[in-house]
mmCIF file of C-alpha atoms in Angstrom:
data_model
loop_
_atom_site.group_PDB
_atom_site.id
_atom_site.type_symbol
_atom_site.label_atom_id
_atom_site.label_comp_id
_atom_site.label_asym_id
_atom_site.label_seq_id
_atom_site.Cartn_x
_atom_site.Cartn_y
_atom_site.Cartn_z
ATOM 1 C CA UNK A 27 -17.796 -14.939 -6.195
ATOM 2 C CA UNK A 28 -17.374 -16.680 -2.943
ATOM 3 C CA UNK A 29 -20.300 -17.887 -0.655
ATOM 4 C CA UNK A 30 -19.141 -17.515 2.927
ATOM 5 C CA UNK A 31 -22.421 -19.119 3.930
ATOM 6 C CA UNK A 32 -25.638 -18.753 3.369
ATOM 7 C CA UNK A 33 -27.644 -15.853 4.590
ATOM 8 C CA UNK A 34 -30.404 -16.492 6.638
ATOM 9 C CA UNK A 35 -33.551 -14.702 6.353
ATOM 10 C CA UNK A 36 -33.231 -11.249 6.552
ATOM 11 C CA UNK A 37 -29.739 -10.693 7.455
ATOM 12 C CA UNK A 38 -28.226 -8.047 5.723
ATOM 13 C CA UNK A 39 -25.377 -9.243 2.627
ATOM 14 C CA UNK A 40 -22.413 -7.110 1.418
ATOM 15 C CA UNK A 41 -20.390 -7.975 -1.526
ATOM 16 C CA UNK A 42 -16.616 -7.612 -0.495
ATOM 17 C CA UNK A 43 -15.456 -6.454 -3.813
ATOM 18 C CA UNK A 44 -12.100 -8.003 -5.434
ATOM 19 C CA UNK A 45 -10.718 -8.558 -8.937
ATOM 20 C CA UNK A 46 -10.256 -12.366 -10.267
ATOM 21 C CA UNK A 47 -6.647 -12.730 -9.601
ATOM 22 C CA UNK A 48 -7.772 -11.901 -6.097
ATOM 23 C CA UNK A 49 -11.431 -13.932 -6.141
ATOM 24 C CA UNK A 50 -11.295 -15.032 -2.511
ATOM 25 C CA UNK A 51 -9.903 -11.618 -0.914
ATOM 26 C CA UNK A 52 -5.921 -10.123 0.060
ATOM 27 C CA UNK A 53 -5.579 -11.744 2.897
ATOM 28 C CA UNK A 54 -5.598 -8.434 5.079
ATOM 29 C CA UNK A 55 -9.631 -7.982 3.848
ATOM 30 C CA UNK A 56 -10.545 -11.422 4.757
ATOM 31 C CA UNK A 57 -10.361 -10.284 8.624
ATOM 32 C CA UNK A 58 -13.201 -8.369 8.337
ATOM 33 C CA UNK A 59 -15.295 -11.415 7.630
ATOM 34 C CA UNK A 60 -15.711 -13.027 11.350
ATOM 35 C CA UNK A 61 -16.083 -9.696 12.556
ATOM 36 C CA UNK A 62 -19.635 -9.332 10.503
ATOM 37 C CA UNK A 63 -19.941 -12.477 10.937
ATOM 38 C CA UNK A 64 -20.615 -11.790 14.525
ATOM 39 C CA UNK A 65 -22.729 -8.802 13.637
ATOM 40 C CA UNK A 66 -25.310 -10.656 11.211
ATOM 41 C CA UNK A 67 -23.760 -9.252 8.194
ATOM 42 C CA UNK A 68 -23.262 -12.223 5.303
ATOM 43 C CA UNK A 69 -20.512 -11.116 3.335
ATOM 44 C CA UNK A 70 -18.538 -12.672 0.167
ATOM 45 C CA UNK A 71 -16.326 -12.038 -2.276
ATOM 46 C CA UNK A 72 -17.598 -10.877 -5.548
ATOM 47 C CA UNK A 73 -15.500 -10.064 -8.972
ATOM 48 C CA UNK A 74 -15.996 -6.450 -9.549
ATOM 49 C CA UNK A 75 -16.134 -7.448 -13.814
ATOM 50 C CA UNK A 76 -18.348 -11.038 -13.329
ATOM 51 C CA UNK A 77 -21.003 -10.393 -15.381
ATOM 52 C CA UNK A 78 -22.756 -13.354 -13.705
ATOM 53 C CA UNK A 79 -23.264 -11.659 -10.167
ATOM 54 C CA UNK A 80 -26.195 -9.793 -10.139
ATOM 55 C CA UNK A 81 -25.482 -6.041 -7.692
ATOM 56 C CA UNK A 82 -28.827 -5.899 -6.464
ATOM 57 C CA UNK A 83 -28.975 -8.668 -4.322
ATOM 58 C CA UNK A 84 -26.492 -6.740 -2.033
ATOM 59 C CA UNK A 85 -27.035 -4.282 0.493
ATOM 60 C CA UNK A 86 -24.417 -2.992 -0.235
ATOM 61 C CA UNK A 87 -21.147 -3.538 -2.315
ATOM 62 C CA UNK A 88 -17.465 -2.443 -1.018
ATOM 63 C CA UNK A 89 -14.722 -1.714 -2.946
ATOM 64 C CA UNK A 90 -12.126 -3.915 -1.611
ATOM 65 C CA UNK A 91 -9.321 -5.068 -3.940
ATOM 66 C CA UNK A 92 -10.606 -4.571 -7.583
ATOM 67 C CA UNK A 93 -6.171 -4.247 -8.443
ATOM 68 C CA UNK A 94 -7.021 -4.763 -12.382
ATOM 69 C CA UNK A 95 -9.451 -2.202 -13.180
ATOM 70 C CA UNK A 96 -6.651 1.216 -14.107
ATOM 71 C CA UNK A 97 -6.095 -0.493 -17.816
ATOM 72 C CA UNK A 98 -9.910 -0.353 -18.032
ATOM 73 C CA UNK A 99 -10.976 2.832 -15.505
ATOM 74 C CA UNK A 100 -13.714 4.160 -17.358
ATOM 75 C CA UNK A 101 -14.795 0.427 -18.230
ATOM 76 C CA UNK A 102 -14.582 0.681 -14.019
ATOM 77 C CA UNK A 103 -15.848 4.442 -13.809
ATOM 78 C CA UNK A 104 -19.203 2.855 -15.429
ATOM 79 C CA UNK A 105 -19.622 0.099 -13.563
ATOM 80 C CA UNK A 106 -19.489 1.603 -10.264
ATOM 81 C CA UNK A 107 -22.354 3.333 -12.142
ATOM 82 C CA UNK A 108 -24.052 1.065 -12.397
ATOM 83 C CA UNK A 109 -24.173 -0.780 -8.608
ATOM 84 C CA UNK A 110 -27.098 -0.306 -6.294
ATOM 85 C CA UNK A 111 -25.829 0.924 -3.364
ATOM 86 C CA UNK A 112 -21.742 1.128 -2.829
ATOM 87 C CA UNK A 113 -19.235 2.245 -0.874
ATOM 88 C CA UNK A 114 -17.131 4.577 -1.529
ATOM 89 C CA UNK A 115 -20.052 6.210 -3.842
ATOM 90 C CA UNK A 116 -19.881 6.068 -7.621
ATOM 91 C CA UNK A 117 -19.338 9.523 -8.009
ATOM 92 C CA UNK A 118 -16.096 9.621 -5.475
ATOM 93 C CA UNK A 119 -14.690 6.169 -7.536
ATOM 94 C CA UNK A 120 -14.722 8.343 -10.669
ATOM 95 C CA UNK A 121 -13.434 11.960 -8.631
ATOM 96 C CA UNK A 122 -10.005 9.548 -7.139
ATOM 97 C CA UNK A 123 -9.307 7.045 -9.736
ATOM 98 C CA UNK A 124 -8.034 9.252 -11.248
ATOM 99 C CA UNK A 125 -4.958 11.658 -9.274
ATOM 100 C CA UNK A 126 -5.322 14.939 -11.525
ATOM 101 C CA UNK A 127 -7.590 15.319 -8.162
ATOM 102 C CA UNK A 128 -4.373 16.349 -5.900
ATOM 103 C CA UNK A 129 -4.816 20.021 -8.081
ATOM 104 C CA UNK A 130 -8.161 20.263 -6.503
ATOM 105 C CA UNK A 131 -6.869 19.577 -3.094
ATOM 106 C CA UNK A 132 -3.896 21.914 -3.711
ATOM 107 C CA UNK A 133 -6.616 24.681 -4.931
ATOM 108 C CA UNK A 134 -8.126 24.085 -1.963
ATOM 109 C CA UNK A 135 -5.174 25.071 0.574
ATOM 110 C CA UNK A 136 -4.053 21.373 0.782
ATOM 111 C CA UNK A 137 -0.358 20.921 1.111
ATOM 112 C CA UNK A 138 0.355 18.750 -1.984
ATOM 113 C CA UNK A 139 3.592 17.428 -3.275
ATOM 114 C CA UNK A 140 4.158 19.794 -6.680
ATOM 115 C CA UNK A 141 2.278 18.141 -9.249
ATOM 116 C CA UNK A 142 3.319 18.162 -13.268
ATOM 117 C CA UNK A 143 1.188 16.667 -15.412
ATOM 118 C CA UNK A 144 1.611 15.738 -19.043
ATOM 119 C CA UNK A 145 -1.052 14.951 -21.018
ATOM 120 C CA UNK A 146 -1.436 12.418 -24.006
ATOM 121 C CA UNK A 147 0.767 13.696 -26.969
ATOM 122 C CA UNK A 148 2.068 16.186 -25.191
ATOM 123 C CA UNK A 149 6.182 16.926 -25.376
ATOM 124 C CA UNK A 150 8.517 15.968 -21.946
ATOM 125 C CA UNK A 151 12.128 17.264 -21.210
ATOM 126 C CA UNK A 152 13.265 17.432 -17.832
ATOM 127 C CA UNK A 153 13.813 20.158 -15.746
ATOM 128 C CA UNK A 154 16.624 22.208 -15.759
ATOM 129 C CA UNK A 155 17.854 21.338 -11.750
ATOM 130 C CA UNK A 156 19.375 18.228 -10.977
ATOM 131 C CA UNK A 157 17.274 16.776 -8.186
ATOM 132 C CA UNK A 158 14.887 13.064 -8.350
ATOM 133 C CA UNK A 159 12.178 12.800 -9.599
ATOM 134 C CA UNK A 160 8.888 10.351 -9.895
ATOM 135 C CA UNK A 161 7.543 9.326 -12.808
ATOM 136 C CA UNK A 162 4.148 7.610 -13.099
ATOM 137 C CA UNK A 163 0.991 7.761 -14.573
ATOM 138 C CA UNK A 164 -2.357 9.605 -13.002
ATOM 139 C CA UNK A 165 -4.123 6.218 -12.950
ATOM 140 C CA UNK A 166 -2.310 3.753 -11.269
ATOM 141 C CA UNK A 167 -1.949 1.905 -8.525
ATOM 142 C CA UNK A 168 0.550 1.089 -5.484
ATOM 143 C CA UNK A 169 4.211 1.292 -7.851
ATOM 144 C CA UNK A 170 2.947 0.285 -11.387
ATOM 145 C CA UNK A 171 4.689 2.015 -13.943
ATOM 146 C CA UNK A 172 6.725 3.906 -11.626
ATOM 147 C CA UNK A 173 10.407 5.001 -11.764
ATOM 148 C CA UNK A 174 12.711 6.951 -9.477
ATOM 149 C CA UNK A 175 15.023 9.622 -11.641
ATOM 150 C CA UNK A 176 18.236 10.813 -10.452
ATOM 151 C CA UNK A 177 18.830 14.179 -13.005
ATOM 152 C CA UNK A 178 21.502 14.728 -12.129
ATOM 153 C CA UNK A 179 22.425 11.357 -13.801
ATOM 154 C CA UNK A 180 22.241 12.226 -18.025
ATOM 155 C CA UNK A 181 21.496 8.321 -19.049
ATOM 156 C CA UNK A 182 18.817 9.026 -15.925
ATOM 157 C CA UNK A 183 17.324 12.202 -17.440
ATOM 158 C CA UNK A 184 16.713 9.704 -20.809
ATOM 159 C CA UNK A 185 15.005 7.001 -18.994
ATOM 160 C CA UNK A 186 12.546 9.562 -17.433
ATOM 161 C CA UNK A 187 11.531 11.791 -20.884
ATOM 162 C CA UNK A 188 11.219 7.441 -22.166
ATOM 163 C CA UNK A 189 8.999 6.477 -19.357
ATOM 164 C CA UNK A 190 7.192 9.730 -19.724
ATOM 165 C CA UNK A 191 6.906 8.745 -23.911
ATOM 166 C CA UNK A 192 5.667 5.347 -23.097
ATOM 167 C CA UNK A 193 3.043 6.577 -21.305
ATOM 168 C CA UNK A 194 1.643 9.758 -23.116
ATOM 169 C CA UNK A 195 1.897 7.418 -26.323
ATOM 170 C CA UNK A 196 -0.160 4.582 -25.083
ATOM 171 C CA UNK A 197 -3.181 7.367 -24.685
ATOM 172 C CA UNK A 198 -1.861 7.816 -20.667
ATOM 173 C CA UNK A 199 -1.605 10.616 -18.240
ATOM 174 C CA UNK A 200 1.483 11.315 -17.294
ATOM 175 C CA UNK A 201 2.165 12.959 -13.642
ATOM 176 C CA UNK A 202 5.909 14.284 -12.724
ATOM 177 C CA UNK A 203 7.246 14.964 -8.861
ATOM 178 C CA UNK A 204 10.314 15.688 -6.868
ATOM 179 C CA UNK A 205 10.543 13.310 -5.292
ATOM 180 C CA UNK A 206 10.757 13.145 -1.222
ATOM 181 C CA UNK A 207 13.783 12.122 0.448
ATOM 182 C CA UNK A 208 12.500 12.153 3.558
ATOM 183 C CA UNK A 209 10.518 8.551 2.907
ATOM 184 C CA UNK A 210 13.777 6.922 2.196
ATOM 185 C CA UNK A 211 14.676 8.188 6.528
ATOM 186 C CA UNK A 212 11.173 8.592 7.947
ATOM 187 C CA UNK A 213 9.217 6.790 5.052
ATOM 188 C CA UNK A 214 5.436 7.600 4.207
ATOM 189 C CA UNK A 215 2.448 7.892 7.148
ATOM 190 C CA UNK A 216 -0.741 6.026 6.311
ATOM 191 C CA UNK A 217 -3.606 7.097 8.287
ATOM 192 C CA UNK A 218 -6.822 5.420 8.414
ATOM 193 C CA UNK A 219 -9.757 6.557 9.196
ATOM 194 C CA UNK A 220 -13.955 4.968 9.241
ATOM 195 C CA UNK A 221 -17.175 5.479 9.584
ATOM 196 C CA UNK A 222 -18.716 6.021 12.450
ATOM 197 C CA UNK A 223 -22.554 7.047 13.691
ATOM 198 C CA UNK A 224 -20.512 10.656 13.874
ATOM 199 C CA UNK A 225 -19.035 10.601 10.926
ATOM 200 C CA UNK A 226 -15.373 9.740 9.489
ATOM 201 C CA UNK A 227 -13.114 8.805 12.354
ATOM 202 C CA UNK A 228 -9.301 8.001 13.338
ATOM 203 C CA UNK A 229 -9.012 4.689 13.398
ATOM 204 C CA UNK A 230 -4.973 3.545 13.067
ATOM 205 C CA UNK A 231 -1.881 4.451 11.298
ATOM 206 C CA UNK A 232 0.269 2.338 9.123
ATOM 207 C CA UNK A 233 4.401 3.705 8.341
ATOM 208 C CA UNK A 234 5.412 2.395 4.630
ATOM 209 C CA UNK A 235 9.081 2.398 4.038
ATOM 210 C CA UNK A 236 10.641 3.497 0.565
ATOM 211 C CA UNK A 237 9.267 1.251 -2.529
ATOM 212 C CA UNK A 238 11.564 3.593 -5.521
ATOM 213 C CA UNK A 239 15.232 2.056 -6.184
ATOM 214 C CA UNK A 240 15.291 3.883 -9.083
ATOM 215 C CA UNK A 241 14.293 4.066 -13.002
ATOM 216 C CA UNK A 242 10.684 2.088 -14.207
ATOM 217 C CA UNK A 243 11.821 -1.498 -15.179
ATOM 218 C CA UNK A 244 8.947 -2.137 -17.269
ATOM 219 C CA UNK A 245 6.755 -5.589 -16.554
ATOM 220 C CA UNK A 246 9.620 -7.876 -16.282
ATOM 221 C CA UNK A 247 11.254 -5.202 -13.305
ATOM 222 C CA UNK A 248 10.705 -6.967 -9.381
ATOM 223 C CA UNK A 249 8.026 -6.829 -8.115
ATOM 224 C CA UNK A 250 8.580 -3.955 -5.199
ATOM 225 C CA UNK A 251 7.080 -5.079 -1.824
ATOM 226 C CA UNK A 252 5.645 -2.423 1.124
ATOM 227 C CA UNK A 253 7.671 -2.466 4.092
ATOM 228 C CA UNK A 254 4.888 -1.795 6.778
ATOM 229 C CA UNK A 255 4.773 -1.196 10.414
ATOM 230 C CA UNK A 256 2.582 -0.043 12.438
ATOM 231 C CA UNK A 257 2.821 4.021 13.673
ATOM 232 C CA UNK A 258 1.677 6.419 16.383
ATOM 233 C CA UNK A 259 0.310 9.342 14.095
ATOM 234 C CA UNK A 260 1.489 12.940 14.742
ATOM 235 C CA UNK A 261 -0.705 16.321 15.925
ATOM 236 C CA UNK A 262 0.084 17.628 12.212
ATOM 237 C CA UNK A 263 -0.196 15.295 10.449
ATOM 238 C CA UNK A 264 -4.199 14.137 11.941
ATOM 239 C CA UNK A 265 -5.012 17.807 11.419
ATOM 240 C CA UNK A 266 -3.443 17.835 7.281
ATOM 241 C CA UNK A 267 -5.287 14.416 7.444
ATOM 242 C CA UNK A 268 -8.215 16.067 8.849
ATOM 243 C CA UNK A 269 -7.837 19.336 6.299
ATOM 244 C CA UNK A 270 -7.641 16.879 3.284
ATOM 245 C CA UNK A 271 -10.827 15.275 3.988
ATOM 246 C CA UNK A 272 -12.911 18.449 4.741
ATOM 247 C CA UNK A 273 -11.816 19.196 1.152
ATOM 248 C CA UNK A 274 -13.388 15.973 -0.431
ATOM 249 C CA UNK A 275 -16.672 17.425 -2.677
ATOM 250 C CA UNK A 276 -19.440 15.381 -1.581
ATOM 251 C CA UNK A 277 -18.821 15.528 1.534
ATOM 252 C CA UNK A 278 -16.561 13.373 3.588
ATOM 253 C CA UNK A 279 -18.745 12.083 6.107
ATOM 254 C CA UNK A 280 -20.903 9.829 3.144
ATOM 255 C CA UNK A 281 -17.152 7.544 3.003
ATOM 256 C CA UNK A 282 -17.522 3.983 4.295
ATOM 257 C CA UNK A 283 -13.177 5.198 4.714
ATOM 258 C CA UNK A 284 -10.624 7.498 3.566
ATOM 259 C CA UNK A 285 -7.045 6.777 3.759
ATOM 260 C CA UNK A 286 -4.444 9.729 3.676
ATOM 261 C CA UNK A 287 -1.183 8.814 2.826
ATOM 262 C CA UNK A 288 1.830 11.602 4.241
ATOM 263 C CA UNK A 289 5.729 12.492 3.944
ATOM 264 C CA UNK A 290 7.644 15.365 4.989
ATOM 265 C CA UNK A 291 8.739 18.333 2.610
ATOM 266 C CA UNK A 292 11.792 19.998 2.136
ATOM 267 C CA UNK A 293 10.509 21.749 5.342
ATOM 268 C CA UNK A 294 9.744 18.845 7.560
ATOM 269 C CA UNK A 295 6.039 19.238 7.635
ATOM 270 C CA UNK A 296 3.741 16.643 6.432
ATOM 271 C CA UNK A 297 2.253 17.517 2.612
ATOM 272 C CA UNK A 298 -0.289 14.802 0.862
ATOM 273 C CA UNK A 299 1.230 12.240 -1.444
ATOM 274 C CA UNK A 300 -1.744 10.674 -2.072
ATOM 275 C CA UNK A 301 -5.992 10.540 -0.614
ATOM 276 C CA UNK A 302 -6.738 6.826 -0.958
ATOM 277 C CA UNK A 303 -11.174 7.164 -1.766
ATOM 278 C CA UNK A 304 -11.299 3.905 -3.689
ATOM 279 C CA UNK A 305 -9.034 0.576 -2.822
ATOM 280 C CA UNK A 306 -6.705 1.559 0.089
ATOM 281 C CA UNK A 307 -5.538 -1.545 1.203
ATOM 282 C CA UNK A 308 -6.771 -0.401 5.270
ATOM 283 C CA UNK A 309 -3.584 -2.573 6.843
ATOM 284 C CA UNK A 310 -6.561 -4.429 9.220
ATOM 285 C CA UNK A 311 -4.204 -6.764 10.255
ATOM 286 C CA UNK A 312 -1.596 -3.525 12.368
ATOM 287 C CA UNK A 313 -3.675 -2.185 14.403
ATOM 288 C CA UNK A 314 -6.309 -3.692 17.178
ATOM 289 C CA UNK A 315 -9.339 -3.983 17.160
ATOM 290 C CA UNK A 316 -9.270 -2.142 12.759
ATOM 291 C CA UNK A 317 -11.319 -5.338 11.542
ATOM 292 C CA UNK A 318 -14.120 -4.724 14.432
ATOM 293 C CA UNK A 319 -13.993 -0.807 13.031
ATOM 294 C CA UNK A 320 -14.685 -1.611 9.691
ATOM 295 C CA UNK A 321 -17.219 -4.521 10.585
ATOM 296 C CA UNK A 322 -18.743 -1.211 13.190
ATOM 297 C CA UNK A 323 -18.201 1.153 9.718
ATOM 298 C CA UNK A 324 -19.893 -1.141 7.579
ATOM 299 C CA UNK A 325 -23.198 -2.376 10.036
ATOM 300 C CA UNK A 326 -23.364 2.145 10.034
ATOM 301 C CA UNK A 327 -23.884 2.184 6.282
ATOM 302 C CA UNK A 328 -26.443 -0.888 6.245
ATOM 303 C CA UNK A 329 -28.738 0.886 8.971
ATOM 304 C CA UNK A 330 -28.075 4.745 7.894
ATOM 305 C CA UNK A 331 -28.216 4.678 3.592
#
């Protein structure tokens, strides 16, 4: 745990929750430290699984970069339930850290990427069509354990089946989705929302370029670097993001932040790829005032538990 300064008497204390590898926070998250200090809020990094951290000392714990929990999700969810004041809340963490939430959003009328789920112990064979598909685990972050397969290629069909088998044999749930080719041209749009006195409000948007170039190469594969640029959100993207947030269990107005990731579907209309409510990159450095808006959101949560 890193102390950035000693808080004055009565100064609110905020933990920015991270992991051991990023014990001093991810660079983008460090951008909020100055704005928080300017608002009289003492912030410090705290590693989520560090047994020495006393979470009751904090007026608020803000999930930021605990990016090593994927292989220990049950432990992470149990930890979240023990933190007195956590943003986003523990029930949201439980719901959002398993991508099967996409089924619930789809049932609520949110257009999502069609997804098939393969449970541990189940067998899976590639579909008969020859399109491109993505295989990844239901609990994951970034592009870990994720591959892109062209089923017109017999070797890719074998690799896709082996990828699914590898995941389910390890007790994980695999998800299989058609690859949306618009990501190669238009890219993926991430819309960022932050808390205000009136509830969640749109802050900014970014474009993410394509990351998947082929089959999953396992732990020895090259790390895929995101290509990020600022983007202006369209009206239809904003409308879909609002529909998505309206379908969040327990109401979205209690959230500190939300990230809605969209890609154009086959007809050009946006579809939901992921709804990030647990530990999303917020891309503060890509929009003027974004770090100040996050600091205001944290201050709002401190004033109104």
